[in-house]
Coordinates of C-alpha atoms in Angstrom, one line a residue:
M581 CA 0.0 0.0 0.0
A582 CA 2.9 2.4 0.9
T583 CA 4.5 1.7 -2.5
F584 CA 1.2 2.5 -4.3
A585 CA 0.8 5.8 -2.4
L586 CA 4.4 6.8 -3.4
W587 CA 3.6 6.0 -7.0
I588 CA 0.5 8.2 -6.9
N589 CA 2.4 11.1 -5.4
C590 CA 5.2 10.8 -8.0
S591 CA 2.7 10.6 -10.8
A592 CA 1.0 13.8 -9.5
A593 CA 4.3 15.6 -9.2
Q594 CA 5.1 14.7 -12.8
Q595 CA 1.9 16.2 -14.0
I596 CA 2.9 19.7 -12.6
K597 CA 5.7 21.3 -14.5
E598 CA 7.6 24.0 -12.6
I599 CA 9.8 26.6 -14.2
Y600 CA 11.9 29.0 -12.2
V601 CA 13.1 32.4 -13.2
S602 CA 15.4 34.9 -11.5
P603 CA 17.1 38.1 -12.6
L604 CA 20.3 36.4 -11.2
G605 CA 19.8 33.3 -13.3
S606 CA 20.9 32.4 -16.9
D607 CA 19.0 31.5 -20.0
T608 CA 21.5 28.7 -20.5
N609 CA 20.3 27.1 -17.3
S610 CA 17.7 24.4 -17.1
G611 CA 15.0 26.5 -15.4
T612 CA 15.0 24.4 -12.2
Y613 CA 14.8 25.7 -8.7
D614 CA 18.7 25.5 -8.4
K615 CA 19.3 26.7 -12.0
P616 CA 16.7 29.3 -12.9
F617 CA 16.3 31.0 -16.2
K618 CA 17.1 34.7 -16.3
T619 CA 14.3 36.0 -18.5
L620 CA 10.6 35.5 -18.8
H621 CA 10.9 35.2 -22.5
K622 CA 13.0 32.1 -22.1
A623 CA 10.5 30.7 -19.6
T624 CA 7.6 31.2 -22.0
E625 CA 9.6 29.4 -24.7
Q626 CA 9.1 26.3 -22.7
L627 CA 5.4 26.4 -23.2
G628 CA 3.4 25.3 -26.2
S629 CA 4.6 22.2 -28.0
K630 CA 7.0 21.3 -25.2
I631 CA 4.1 20.9 -22.8
S632 CA 2.3 17.6 -22.6
K633 CA -1.5 17.3 -22.5
A634 CA -1.0 14.9 -19.5
Q635 CA 0.4 17.7 -17.4
Q636 CA -2.0 19.1 -14.8
K637 CA -0.7 22.6 -14.9
I638 CA 2.5 24.7 -15.4
V639 CA 3.8 27.0 -12.7
I640 CA 6.3 29.7 -13.6
W641 CA 7.9 30.8 -10.4
L642 CA 9.3 34.4 -10.3
N643 CA 12.1 35.1 -7.8
D644 CA 12.7 38.5 -6.2
G645 CA 13.9 41.3 -8.4
T646 CA 13.2 43.3 -11.6
Y647 CA 12.6 41.7 -14.9
R648 CA 13.4 44.3 -17.5
I649 CA 11.8 43.7 -20.9
K650 CA 11.8 45.7 -24.2
D651 CA 9.2 43.4 -25.9
P652 CA 6.0 42.1 -24.2
I653 CA 5.5 38.7 -22.9
K654 CA 3.2 37.1 -25.4
I655 CA 1.0 34.0 -24.9
D656 CA -1.3 33.0 -27.8
S657 CA -3.5 30.1 -28.8
Q658 CA -0.6 28.2 -30.2
I659 CA 1.4 28.4 -27.0
N660 CA -1.7 27.4 -25.0
K661 CA -3.1 25.0 -27.5
N662 CA -3.1 22.0 -25.1
K663 CA -5.2 24.1 -22.7
V664 CA -3.0 23.3 -19.8
P665 CA -3.4 25.9 -17.0
I666 CA -0.4 28.3 -16.8
E667 CA 0.3 30.1 -13.5
F668 CA 2.8 32.9 -13.1
R669 CA 3.5 33.2 -9.4
S670 CA 5.9 35.0 -7.1
V671 CA 8.1 32.8 -4.9
Q672 CA 7.0 33.2 -1.3
G673 CA 8.4 36.4 0.2
S674 CA 9.6 37.8 -3.1
V675 CA 8.5 40.9 -4.9
P676 CA 9.0 40.3 -8.6
I677 CA 8.6 43.3 -10.9
I678 CA 8.0 43.1 -14.7
S679 CA 9.4 46.5 -15.9
G680 CA 9.4 47.9 -19.4
S681 CA 12.0 50.5 -18.5
V682 CA 15.8 51.0 -19.0
A683 CA 18.1 53.0 -16.8
I684 CA 19.5 56.3 -17.9
N685 CA 23.1 56.8 -16.7
N686 CA 26.1 58.9 -17.2
W687 CA 24.7 62.3 -16.1
T688 CA 26.8 65.4 -16.4
S689 CA 26.4 68.5 -14.2
L690 CA 25.7 71.7 -16.1
S691 CA 25.2 74.0 -13.2
E692 CA 24.1 73.8 -9.6
G693 CA 21.2 71.4 -9.6
M694 CA 20.9 71.0 -13.4
W695 CA 22.0 67.8 -15.1
E696 CA 22.2 66.5 -18.6
A697 CA 22.4 63.0 -20.2
K698 CA 22.6 61.7 -23.7
I699 CA 19.7 59.4 -24.7
P700 CA 20.8 56.3 -26.7
K701 CA 19.1 56.0 -30.1
Y702 CA 17.2 52.8 -29.1
I703 CA 15.3 54.6 -26.4
G704 CA 14.0 57.2 -28.7
N705 CA 11.2 59.5 -27.5
F706 CA 9.3 59.1 -24.3
R707 CA 6.9 61.0 -22.2
E708 CA 7.8 59.8 -18.6
L709 CA 10.7 59.6 -16.4
F710 CA 11.0 57.9 -13.0
V711 CA 13.5 59.0 -10.3
Q712 CA 14.0 56.6 -7.5
G713 CA 10.7 54.9 -8.4
K714 CA 8.7 58.1 -8.4
R715 CA 7.3 59.9 -11.4
A716 CA 9.2 63.1 -12.2
V717 CA 7.3 66.1 -13.6
R718 CA 7.7 66.9 -17.3
A719 CA 8.7 70.5 -17.2
R720 CA 5.6 72.6 -17.4
H721 CA 4.3 76.2 -16.9
P722 CA 2.8 77.1 -14.6
N723 CA 4.1 74.5 -12.1
K724 CA 0.7 74.3 -10.5
E725 CA -2.8 75.3 -11.5
Y726 CA -3.4 76.7 -15.0
L727 CA -3.3 79.6 -17.3
R728 CA -6.4 81.0 -18.9
V729 CA -7.1 81.6 -22.6
K730 CA -7.4 85.4 -23.2
Q731 CA -9.5 85.1 -26.3
V732 CA -10.4 82.2 -28.6
G733 CA -9.4 82.6 -32.3
A734 CA -11.9 83.2 -35.1
D735 CA -12.1 79.5 -36.0
R736 CA -12.6 78.6 -32.3
R737 CA -10.3 75.6 -32.8
T738 CA -6.7 76.1 -33.7
N739 CA -5.5 79.3 -31.9
F740 CA -6.0 81.7 -29.1
T741 CA -4.4 84.8 -27.5
F742 CA -2.5 84.9 -24.2
Y743 CA -1.5 87.6 -21.8
P744 CA 2.0 88.9 -22.3
E745 CA 3.4 87.8 -18.9
D746 CA 1.8 84.4 -18.9
F747 CA 4.9 82.3 -19.6
P748 CA 8.6 82.5 -20.4
L749 CA 9.0 82.3 -24.2
P750 CA 10.3 78.9 -25.4
K751 CA 13.2 79.1 -27.7
N752 CA 11.9 76.0 -29.5
P753 CA 8.1 76.3 -29.6
K754 CA 7.7 73.1 -31.7
E755 CA 9.0 71.0 -28.8
V756 CA 6.3 72.4 -26.6
E757 CA 3.0 70.5 -26.0
L758 CA -0.2 72.5 -25.3
V759 CA -2.5 70.9 -22.7
L760 CA -6.0 72.4 -22.8
L761 CA -8.9 71.3 -20.5
H762 CA -12.4 70.8 -21.8
D763 CA -15.3 69.9 -19.5
W764 CA -14.8 66.1 -19.4
S765 CA -11.6 65.6 -21.5
I766 CA -8.4 67.3 -22.5
T767 CA -6.4 67.9 -25.6
R768 CA -2.6 67.4 -25.8
I769 CA -1.2 68.8 -29.1
P770 CA 2.1 70.3 -30.3
I771 CA 2.4 74.0 -30.8
K772 CA 2.9 75.3 -34.4
N773 CA 3.8 78.8 -33.5
I774 CA 3.9 81.5 -30.8
A775 CA 3.4 84.9 -32.3
L776 CA 4.8 87.7 -30.1
E777 CA 3.3 90.5 -32.1
T778 CA -0.3 89.3 -31.6
H779 CA 0.3 87.2 -28.4
T780 CA -1.2 84.2 -30.2
I781 CA -0.6 80.5 -29.7
S782 CA -1.4 78.3 -32.7
A783 CA -1.6 74.5 -32.6
V784 CA -0.6 72.2 -35.4
D785 CA -4.2 71.0 -35.8
S786 CA -7.7 71.2 -34.3
I787 CA -7.7 71.6 -30.5
G788 CA -10.5 69.1 -29.6
A789 CA -12.0 66.2 -31.5
K790 CA -13.1 67.1 -35.0
G791 CA -16.7 66.8 -36.0
L792 CA -18.0 67.4 -32.5
N793 CA -18.9 71.1 -32.2
F794 CA -19.1 71.0 -28.4
F795 CA -15.3 70.8 -28.4
N796 CA -15.1 74.3 -29.7
L797 CA -12.7 76.1 -27.3
D798 CA -15.3 78.5 -25.9
N799 CA -18.2 76.1 -25.8
W800 CA -18.1 75.4 -22.1
E801 CA -16.0 78.3 -20.8
P802 CA -15.1 81.6 -22.6
N803 CA -11.6 81.4 -21.1
P804 CA -10.7 77.7 -20.7
R805 CA -7.8 76.4 -18.7
Y806 CA -4.5 75.4 -20.3
Y807 CA -0.8 74.9 -19.6
L808 CA 2.4 74.3 -21.6
E809 CA 4.7 71.3 -21.2
N810 CA 8.2 70.3 -22.3
S811 CA 10.5 73.3 -22.6
I812 CA 13.8 73.9 -21.0
E813 CA 12.6 77.4 -20.1
F814 CA 10.0 75.7 -17.8
L815 CA 12.6 73.7 -16.0
D816 CA 12.6 75.6 -12.7
V817 CA 11.5 73.1 -10.0
D818 CA 13.3 70.1 -8.5
Y819 CA 12.5 66.8 -10.1
E820 CA 11.3 68.4 -13.3
W821 CA 12.8 67.1 -16.6
Y822 CA 12.9 68.1 -20.2
L823 CA 13.6 66.0 -23.3
D824 CA 15.3 67.7 -26.3
T825 CA 14.2 65.2 -29.0
A826 CA 16.3 67.0 -31.7
M827 CA 19.5 66.6 -29.8
S828 CA 18.6 63.3 -28.0
K829 CA 19.4 64.8 -24.7
I830 CA 17.5 64.9 -21.4
Y831 CA 17.8 67.6 -18.7
L832 CA 16.9 67.0 -15.1
K833 CA 16.7 69.5 -12.2
L834 CA 17.6 68.1 -8.7
P835 CA 18.2 69.5 -5.2
L836 CA 21.7 70.9 -4.8
N837 CA 22.9 68.0 -2.7
K838 CA 21.6 65.2 -5.1
N839 CA 23.6 63.4 -7.8
P840 CA 21.6 61.5 -10.4
N841 CA 24.5 59.1 -10.9
Q842 CA 23.7 57.8 -7.5
F843 CA 20.0 57.3 -8.3
T844 CA 18.0 54.8 -10.3
I845 CA 16.5 56.9 -13.1
E846 CA 14.3 55.0 -15.6
A847 CA 12.6 55.7 -18.9
P848 CA 10.0 53.3 -20.4
V849 CA 10.8 51.5 -23.7
A850 CA 8.3 48.6 -23.9
E851 CA 5.0 49.5 -25.4
S852 CA 3.2 46.5 -23.8
L853 CA 4.2 44.2 -20.9
V854 CA 1.9 41.2 -21.3
L855 CA -0.3 40.3 -24.2
L856 CA -2.7 37.3 -24.0
D857 CA -4.1 36.8 -27.4
G858 CA -6.5 34.1 -28.5
T859 CA -8.9 34.0 -31.4
E860 CA -12.7 33.7 -31.6
K861 CA -12.4 30.0 -32.6
E862 CA -9.5 29.3 -30.3
P863 CA -9.7 31.5 -27.2
I864 CA -6.8 31.5 -24.9
S865 CA -7.7 30.2 -21.4
N866 CA -6.8 29.4 -17.8
I867 CA -3.8 31.7 -17.3
S868 CA -3.2 33.4 -14.0
F869 CA -0.8 35.9 -12.4
E870 CA -0.3 36.1 -8.7
G871 CA 1.8 38.4 -6.6
I872 CA 3.5 40.2 -9.5
S873 CA 4.1 43.9 -10.1
F874 CA 3.8 45.5 -13.6
E875 CA 5.7 48.8 -14.0
H876 CA 6.8 51.2 -16.7
C877 CA 5.2 51.0 -20.1
R878 CA 5.6 53.5 -22.8
Y879 CA 2.8 55.2 -24.8
N880 CA 3.6 57.7 -27.4
I881 CA 0.6 59.5 -28.8
P882 CA -0.1 58.8 -32.5
N883 CA 0.5 61.9 -34.7
K884 CA 1.6 63.5 -31.3
I885 CA -2.1 64.6 -31.0
Y886 CA -4.4 63.5 -28.3
A887 CA -7.9 65.1 -28.8
G888 CA -9.7 63.4 -25.9
I889 CA -13.3 62.4 -26.3
Q890 CA -14.1 60.5 -23.2
A891 CA -12.5 57.8 -20.9
C892 CA -9.2 57.8 -22.9
H893 CA -10.9 57.4 -26.3
F894 CA -9.6 60.2 -28.5
D895 CA -9.5 61.6 -32.0
T896 CA -6.3 60.9 -33.9
Q897 CA -7.0 63.9 -36.1
G898 CA -6.3 61.7 -39.1
G899 CA -9.7 62.0 -40.7
A900 CA -13.5 61.6 -40.1
K901 CA -14.1 59.9 -36.8
E902 CA -10.8 58.1 -36.6
W903 CA -11.0 57.3 -32.9
A904 CA -8.3 55.5 -31.0
V905 CA -8.0 54.3 -27.4
V906 CA -5.1 54.7 -25.0
P907 CA -3.8 51.0 -24.8
A908 CA -3.1 49.1 -21.6
A909 CA 0.2 47.6 -20.4
V910 CA -1.5 44.2 -19.9
R911 CA -4.2 43.1 -22.3
T912 CA -6.4 40.1 -23.0
H913 CA -8.1 39.4 -26.4
W914 CA -10.4 36.4 -26.9
A915 CA -9.6 35.0 -23.5
K916 CA -11.4 32.9 -20.9
N917 CA -10.7 32.4 -17.2
I918 CA -7.8 34.7 -16.9
K919 CA -6.9 35.7 -13.4
F920 CA -4.9 38.5 -11.8
E921 CA -4.6 38.2 -8.0
N922 CA -2.6 40.3 -5.5
C923 CA -0.9 42.0 -8.4
K924 CA 0.2 45.6 -8.7
F925 CA 0.1 47.9 -11.7
S926 CA 1.9 51.3 -11.4
S927 CA 4.0 53.9 -13.2
L928 CA 2.4 53.2 -16.5
G929 CA 2.3 55.5 -19.6
G930 CA -1.0 54.2 -21.0
S931 CA -3.8 52.4 -19.1
G932 CA -3.3 49.6 -16.6
I933 CA -5.1 46.4 -17.6
W934 CA -7.7 45.7 -20.4
L935 CA -9.9 42.7 -20.6
G936 CA -10.6 43.3 -24.2
T937 CA -12.7 41.9 -27.1
G938 CA -14.1 38.4 -26.4
S939 CA -12.8 38.3 -22.8
S940 CA -15.0 36.2 -20.5
N941 CA -15.1 35.0 -16.9
C942 CA -11.8 36.8 -16.2
T943 CA -11.1 38.1 -12.7
I944 CA -9.0 40.9 -11.2
N945 CA -8.9 40.2 -7.5
R946 CA -7.2 42.1 -4.6
C947 CA -5.0 44.1 -7.0
T948 CA -3.6 47.6 -6.6
L949 CA -3.4 50.1 -9.4
W950 CA -2.0 53.6 -9.1
D951 CA 0.1 56.2 -10.9
I952 CA -1.3 55.4 -14.3
S953 CA -1.5 57.8 -17.2
G954 CA -4.8 56.5 -18.6
N955 CA -7.6 54.3 -17.3
G956 CA -6.9 52.0 -14.4
I957 CA -9.0 49.0 -15.7
M958 CA -10.8 48.6 -18.9
I959 CA -13.4 45.9 -19.7
G960 CA -14.9 45.2 -23.1
E961 CA -15.0 47.7 -26.0
G962 CA -17.0 50.5 -27.6
Q963 CA -19.0 50.6 -30.8
D964 CA -16.5 51.1 -33.5
R965 CA -15.1 47.6 -34.4
L966 CA -16.7 46.2 -37.6
V967 CA -17.6 42.6 -38.5
S968 CA -18.4 42.1 -42.2
G969 CA -18.6 45.8 -42.6
E970 CA -21.2 46.3 -39.8
P971 CA -20.8 47.4 -36.2
W972 CA -19.9 44.3 -34.2
W973 CA -22.6 44.8 -31.5
K974 CA -25.4 44.7 -34.1
I975 CA -24.5 41.5 -36.0
A976 CA -22.3 39.7 -33.5
P977 CA -23.5 40.7 -30.0
E978 CA -22.2 37.3 -28.6
Q979 CA -18.7 38.8 -28.9
A980 CA -19.3 41.1 -26.0
A981 CA -17.0 40.8 -23.0
L982 CA -19.0 38.5 -20.6
G983 CA -19.0 37.7 -16.9
N984 CA -15.8 39.5 -15.9
K985 CA -15.1 40.6 -12.3
V986 CA -13.1 43.2 -10.5
Q987 CA -13.3 42.8 -6.8
D988 CA -11.5 43.8 -3.5
S989 CA -9.1 46.0 -5.4
N990 CA -7.6 49.5 -4.8
I991 CA -7.5 51.9 -7.7
S992 CA -6.1 55.5 -7.4
D993 CA -4.2 58.2 -9.1
C994 CA -5.2 57.3 -12.7
G995 CA -5.4 59.9 -15.5
V996 CA -2.0 61.3 -14.6
Q997 CA -1.5 62.4 -18.3
F998 CA -4.9 61.9 -19.8
Y999 CA -7.2 63.6 -17.3
G1000 CA -10.4 62.2 -18.8
A1001 CA -9.5 58.7 -17.6
V1002 CA -11.5 56.7 -15.2
G1003 CA -10.7 54.2 -12.5
I1004 CA -12.7 51.4 -14.1
W1005 CA -14.1 51.7 -17.6
C1006 CA -16.6 49.2 -19.0
G1007 CA -18.0 49.5 -22.6
L1008 CA -20.7 47.3 -24.1
T1009 CA -20.3 44.5 -21.6
S1010 CA -22.6 41.8 -20.1
E1011 CA -22.7 40.4 -16.6
T1012 CA -19.8 42.4 -15.4
Q1013 CA -19.4 42.6 -11.7
L1014 CA -17.5 45.4 -9.9
R1015 CA -17.6 44.7 -6.2
N1016 CA -16.0 46.0 -3.0
N1017 CA -13.3 48.1 -4.7
E1018 CA -11.9 51.4 -3.3
I1019 CA -11.5 54.0 -6.0
Y1020 CA -10.2 57.5 -5.3
N1021 CA -8.0 60.5 -6.1
L1022 CA -8.9 60.7 -9.8
P1023 CA -9.3 63.8 -12.1
Y1024 CA -12.5 62.4 -13.6
T1025 CA -15.0 59.6 -13.0
G1026 CA -14.6 56.6 -10.7
I1027 CA -16.5 54.0 -12.6
S1028 CA -17.9 54.4 -16.1
I1029 CA -20.2 51.7 -17.6
G1030 CA -22.0 51.7 -21.0
W1031 CA -21.1 53.2 -24.4
M1032 CA -24.3 54.1 -26.2
W1033 CA -25.8 57.6 -25.9
S1034 CA -29.4 56.4 -26.5
P1035 CA -31.7 53.6 -25.3
Q1036 CA -30.9 51.6 -28.4
A1037 CA -30.4 47.9 -27.6
T1038 CA -26.9 46.6 -27.4
P1039 CA -25.2 43.6 -25.7
C1040 CA -24.9 45.7 -22.5
R1041 CA -26.9 44.0 -19.8
D1042 CA -27.0 42.6 -16.3
N1043 CA -24.0 44.5 -15.0
T1044 CA -23.6 44.9 -11.2
I1045 CA -21.7 47.7 -9.4
A1046 CA -21.9 46.9 -5.7
E1047 CA -20.4 47.8 -2.4
N1048 CA -17.6 50.0 -3.9
H1049 CA -16.1 52.9 -1.9
I1050 CA -15.6 55.8 -4.3
H1051 CA -14.3 59.2 -3.1
H1052 CA -12.3 62.3 -4.0
V1053 CA -12.9 61.9 -7.7
M1054 CA -13.8 64.6 -10.3
Q1055 CA -10.9 66.6 -8.9
T1056 CA -9.9 68.3 -12.2
L1057 CA -12.7 67.9 -14.9
S1058 CA -16.5 68.1 -14.8
D1059 CA -19.7 66.4 -16.0
G1060 CA -19.0 63.0 -14.5
G1061 CA -19.4 61.4 -11.1
G1062 CA -18.4 58.6 -8.7
I1063 CA -20.3 56.4 -11.1
Y1064 CA -21.2 57.4 -14.6
M1065 CA -23.7 55.3 -16.6
L1066 CA -25.3 55.5 -19.9
G1067 CA -27.4 53.5 -22.4
L1068 CA -29.9 50.7 -22.2
Q1069 CA -28.6 48.1 -19.7
P1070 CA -31.5 45.8 -18.7
G1071 CA -31.0 44.0 -15.5
S1072 CA -28.1 46.2 -14.3
K1073 CA -27.7 47.4 -10.7
L1074 CA -26.0 50.1 -8.7
V1075 CA -26.3 48.7 -5.2
G1076 CA -24.7 49.4 -1.8
N1077 CA -22.0 51.8 -3.0
H1078 CA -20.5 54.4 -0.7
I1079 CA -19.7 57.6 -2.6
H1080 CA -18.5 60.9 -1.1
D1081 CA -16.4 64.1 -1.6
I1082 CA -17.0 65.3 -5.1
S1083 CA -16.4 69.0 -5.4
V1084 CA -17.4 71.6 -8.0
N1085 CA -14.8 72.1 -10.8
T1086 CA -14.4 75.1 -13.1
G1087 CA -16.1 73.5 -16.1
R1088 CA -19.7 74.5 -17.0
A1089 CA -21.4 71.1 -16.2
E1090 CA -21.8 69.8 -12.7
S1091 CA -20.5 66.6 -11.3
N1092 CA -22.5 64.2 -9.1
G1093 CA -22.3 61.1 -6.9
M1094 CA -24.0 59.2 -9.7
F1095 CA -24.5 60.6 -13.1
L1096 CA -27.0 58.5 -15.2
D1097 CA -26.6 59.9 -18.7
E1098 CA -28.3 59.6 -22.0
G1099 CA -30.3 56.5 -22.7
T1100 CA -29.9 55.0 -19.2
K1101 CA -32.9 52.7 -18.8
N1102 CA -34.0 49.7 -16.8
V1103 CA -31.4 50.2 -14.0
L1104 CA -31.9 49.7 -10.3
V1105 CA -30.2 52.2 -8.0
E1106 CA -30.6 50.8 -4.4
N1107 CA -29.1 51.1 -0.9
N1108 CA -26.3 53.6 -1.9
L1109 CA -24.9 56.1 0.5
I1110 CA -23.9 59.4 -1.1
Y1111 CA -22.7 62.6 0.7
N1112 CA -20.4 65.6 0.5
I1113 CA -21.3 66.2 -3.1
A1114 CA -21.2 69.8 -4.2
K1115 CA -24.3 69.3 -6.5
S1116 CA -27.0 66.7 -6.5
P1117 CA -26.1 63.2 -5.2
I1118 CA -27.8 61.7 -8.3
R1119 CA -28.4 63.3 -11.7
F1120 CA -30.3 62.0 -14.7
H1121 CA -29.8 63.4 -18.2
R1122 CA -32.0 62.2 -21.0
A1123 CA -32.6 59.0 -19.1
S1124 CA -35.7 56.8 -19.3
T1125 CA -37.4 54.5 -16.8
N1126 CA -35.3 53.5 -13.8
V1127 CA -35.8 52.6 -10.1
V1128 CA -34.2 54.6 -7.2
R1129 CA -34.9 52.8 -4.0
N1130 CA -33.8 52.9 -0.3
N1131 CA -30.8 55.2 -0.9
Y1132 CA -29.3 57.7 1.6
L1133 CA -28.8 61.0 -0.2
F1134 CA -27.2 63.8 1.7
S1135 CA -27.3 67.2 -0.2
K1136 CA -26.3 70.8 0.5
G1137 CA -28.9 73.4 1.3
S1138 CA -31.6 73.6 -1.3
T1139 CA -29.7 71.4 -3.8
P1140 CA -32.1 68.6 -4.8
S1141 CA -31.1 65.1 -3.9
I1142 CA -32.0 64.0 -7.5
A1143 CA -31.6 66.3 -10.5
Y1144 CA -33.4 65.8 -13.7
N1145 CA -31.9 67.2 -16.9
N1146 CA -34.2 66.6 -19.9
T1147 CA -35.6 63.6 -18.0
L1148 CA -39.2 63.2 -16.9
A1149 CA -39.2 62.9 -13.1
E1150 CA -42.3 60.6 -13.3
N1151 CA -40.2 58.1 -15.2
I1152 CA -37.9 57.6 -12.2
S1153 CA -39.6 55.4 -9.7
Q1154 CA -38.6 56.4 -6.2
E1155 CA -39.2 54.2 -3.1
G1156 CA -38.0 54.7 0.5
N1157 CA -35.2 57.1 -0.2
Y1158 CA -33.8 59.1 2.7
E1159 CA -33.1 62.6 1.5
I1160 CA -31.2 64.7 4.1
S1161 CA -30.2 68.4 3.6
T1162 CA -27.6 70.4 5.4
D1163 CA -30.6 72.6 6.4
N1164 CA -31.6 69.8 8.8
Q1165 CA -30.3 70.6 12.2
D1166 CA -29.5 66.9 12.8
Y1167 CA -27.6 66.6 9.5
K1168 CA -24.2 65.9 11.0
D1169 CA -25.6 63.3 13.4
L1170 CA -27.6 61.6 10.7
L1171 CA -24.6 61.5 8.4
K1172 CA -22.4 60.1 11.1
E1173 CA -24.9 57.4 11.8
A1174 CA -25.3 56.6 8.1
V1175 CA -21.5 56.3 7.6
S1176 CA -21.2 54.0 10.7
I1177 CA -23.9 51.8 9.1
H1178 CA -21.9 52.2 5.9
I1179 CA -24.3 50.4 3.6
P1180 CA -27.8 50.9 4.8
T1181 CA -30.2 48.0 5.0
P1182 CA -34.0 47.8 5.8
N1183 CA -33.1 46.6 9.3
K1184 CA -30.7 49.5 9.9
Q1185 CA -32.5 52.7 9.0
L1186 CA -32.1 56.3 10.2
Q1187 CA -34.7 57.8 12.5
N1188 CA -36.7 60.9 11.4
P1189 CA -34.3 61.7 8.5
R1190 CA -36.3 64.5 6.8
P1191 CA -36.2 68.1 7.9

């Protein structure tokens, strides 16, 4: 009997293949515990045809340290053709980092606190620099806050005047990027010319997405906010940097007692970190990542023009409605049962992670995302992809992202470059679940779900946003909320969310705890706690029939708890909501009680809530 048990244990061990990797290893090694490979690319070469169907699973163990890559780790249907589960896991007690950066060395002192380094040709252009693990500031003026357009030009799109003392004149204006803030998006665009005689800034193309008149410069504000970025004349604060692309040189300002040759200074070179690509007929499946950090991923804007539309979708200015999306460092495509657990995503030039076209039953669990230029997490897609010349969602709705989950995760400080970014963006998705996540410190919306500005039927249905803690969002832009929703989404629910601290911004449109925009229909809004909102806790705009039930809505003064813009109030069914104004003398006590309850239930209700 003992011999039989030993045979069973040996057989099970043979079915699990373990591959070890370490930055201190060698790709000439065998990939064992004692002789690990050095690179993840070498480890993934062991997959595919070299893996037997009889194997139960493959575990790639990552030891402590940084794994620098210039090209992404790719796993496709051919590598995964035997459908054997593949796990990328950190060795216990280790902190493995997959980084798409290279170090910049050999700094030369120019003057007190000012340093210069030559950029190798293979690095090329980049938009981010990290000093000792922290994002440095691309030299800008002003250093904080914004300038104001003096007067918009005649075409309302390509130029405007400025005040004479607004900024130091750049010697090379064509190196400078103009950053202009619209209500819910921004434009980043190179400057064509700065005319001193007329005090006029001209951009190389349209400022704002073409074909959409509401992006005219003075549509929301007569004197919109802007600032200028990437000029040596703006390099006046410690830890700012400037890239001279023509001379392939970088300049960095540091405190007087700091020497960059004693620092780790990194620039991103990889355009993706991990790509999991299946096909509709052969989706990739059963791949997981646990305890791994993903850092430093480059994103250079196509045509150098980012005319933001919403949630990191933008106009490339290449023609009529040529929209693009800021990509993610980690992306799935036609993938099933992909899992990210206890992973970290940070210091990224695009978005964080994207469960893209055809992704189903994927999970992001207990992950942390911060310091990300674009969206934190993206699920599904918008309307634009064509199948047989027609929009995919019309003729192939079964291709929608289905049954994906984000839970127990912490998402903050997204939209570092592209302010219209959101913590979690979901397009035309089905059965998506976003549960128990904390989302905060964002320039725009916390969670955005839906991508149809009408009640037209799409695959978007049965999505659940529940028990999330969303706060201190909408800190830069306007016309969004803790949760932003739009379109027909039958069976969808916003339940038990805790949303607070959303202040007024300088844009024309207000921001709210929840903003249910055009076409929102057949949605249940229940048991949510919303307070410290400068405007209405809930706002409907061109919405249809929805149910708002048993919510705790704290508002300021005479501000209504629920606002209706081009929405018939009688179409919104209200049941058992507690609406408490600051005019109520017991407001603070009632708020304190509601927060202690956290998520209200029928068995824990406030007493005498109304004024």
